């Protein structure tokens, strides 16, 4: 019998608490496990089964009126691995119970509305796991760093986000906000790796270097967003992400733990199975002529 993969729960270790300092989180660390990459891959595959069953139950129980759903918000610097999380953690789920929304720079139409206008319709419906690849947090992160909105508007947005998240939480949305935290050194390696291979050039964005140059301002904006919007009903988690395999299993475990918290149940049918069995049996000789 091998040692358990997790020696302590990443859900607790990575959850942002009072007096949180982003500065104190080492992006290269792997809190909660001493395992290696190979063991990490095995754990990811094992826990995918567990995740899938919970997802099926969540979806099934919504058919009988349960309003529970999960919203996972992913925020990170470029090349931190959001795409890998979507593919490797959420890619194992059933498409019907999954809703992925990627938020890019707002279009001209979107800019005519309040920043939450484009976000509200993407909140997952009952039974669904929603994943935001970037989110309304860009409106207080990149927009703050790039002065795309005046300071008083950014200030207003923290409050608006808190109210918005409170409101959807009251309607059955369990919210989990995750920052994938990479080091600037690791980001440089990933950008160079993208340049090394022509098949990865489509992933390379020259603009990423401009954002990279503002690293300190981005970290301040992340810290402020976390400070202003961390709440028991909408907690932040900061996941060290220099090791991709670690970030994936850690995110998966956080999601699993939230789903266990919802504790979805297979709904009972509103029919008598014996009565229905005999109905089906009476039709066994049916043919399509
Ligand atoms: P990839 O990892 O594939 O590059 P990505 O999330 O970086 O994925 P891109 O299309 O490269 O996707 O970039 C999206 C861009 O949109 C980011 O630079 C992000 O800062 C920007 N963006 C997203 N939301 C907003 C917003 N509300 N205001 C301004 N910019 C935004
Ligand atoms: Mg990009």
mmCIF file of N, CA, C and O and ligand atoms in Angstrom, residues 78-79 82 104 134 194 203 205 208, ligand 2:
data_model
loop_
_atom_site.group_PDB
_atom_site.id
_atom_site.type_symbol
_atom_site.label_atom_id
_atom_site.label_comp_id
_atom_site.label_asym_id
_atom_site.label_seq_id
_atom_site.Cartn_x
_atom_site.Cartn_y
_atom_site.Cartn_z
ATOM 1 N N UNK A 78 -0.360 35.365 -18.140
ATOM 2 C CA UNK A 78 -0.296 34.570 -19.372
ATOM 3 C C UNK A 78 0.638 33.380 -19.194
ATOM 4 O O UNK A 78 1.628 33.463 -18.468
ATOM 5 N N UNK A 79 0.306 32.302 -19.855
ATOM 6 C CA UNK A 79 1.122 31.073 -19.869
ATOM 7 C C UNK A 79 1.190 30.381 -18.510
ATOM 8 O O UNK A 79 2.056 29.544 -18.276
ATOM 9 N N UNK A 82 -3.845 28.039 -17.589
ATOM 10 C CA UNK A 82 -5.319 27.969 -17.533
ATOM 11 C C UNK A 82 -5.839 26.940 -18.533
ATOM 12 O O UNK A 82 -6.728 26.147 -18.216
ATOM 13 N N UNK A 104 -12.516 37.521 -23.188
ATOM 14 C CA UNK A 104 -11.455 38.251 -23.882
ATOM 15 C C UNK A 104 -11.650 39.744 -23.636
ATOM 16 O O UNK A 104 -12.589 40.150 -22.952
ATOM 17 N N UNK A 134 -10.560 33.407 -17.351
ATOM 18 C CA UNK A 134 -10.633 34.857 -17.126
ATOM 19 C C UNK A 134 -12.092 35.185 -16.808
ATOM 20 O O UNK A 134 -12.964 34.364 -17.025
ATOM 21 N N UNK A 194 7.428 28.320 -26.362
ATOM 22 C CA UNK A 194 6.439 28.544 -27.434
ATOM 23 C C UNK A 194 7.131 29.034 -28.702
ATOM 24 O O UNK A 194 6.730 28.702 -29.814
ATOM 25 N N UNK A 203 0.166 29.947 -29.929
ATOM 26 C CA UNK A 203 -0.075 30.252 -28.514
ATOM 27 C C UNK A 203 0.701 31.481 -28.063
ATOM 28 O O UNK A 203 0.515 31.969 -26.955
ATOM 29 N N UNK A 205 1.760 35.242 -27.893
ATOM 30 C CA UNK A 205 1.162 36.548 -28.142
ATOM 31 C C UNK A 205 2.205 37.608 -27.790
ATOM 32 O O UNK A 205 2.596 37.735 -26.624
ATOM 33 N N UNK A 208 1.975 39.561 -24.659
ATOM 34 C CA UNK A 208 2.247 38.977 -23.336
ATOM 35 C C UNK A 208 3.525 39.563 -22.724
ATOM 36 O O UNK A 208 3.645 39.674 -21.499
HETATM 37 MG MG1 LIG B 2 -3.013 35.262 -24.062
#
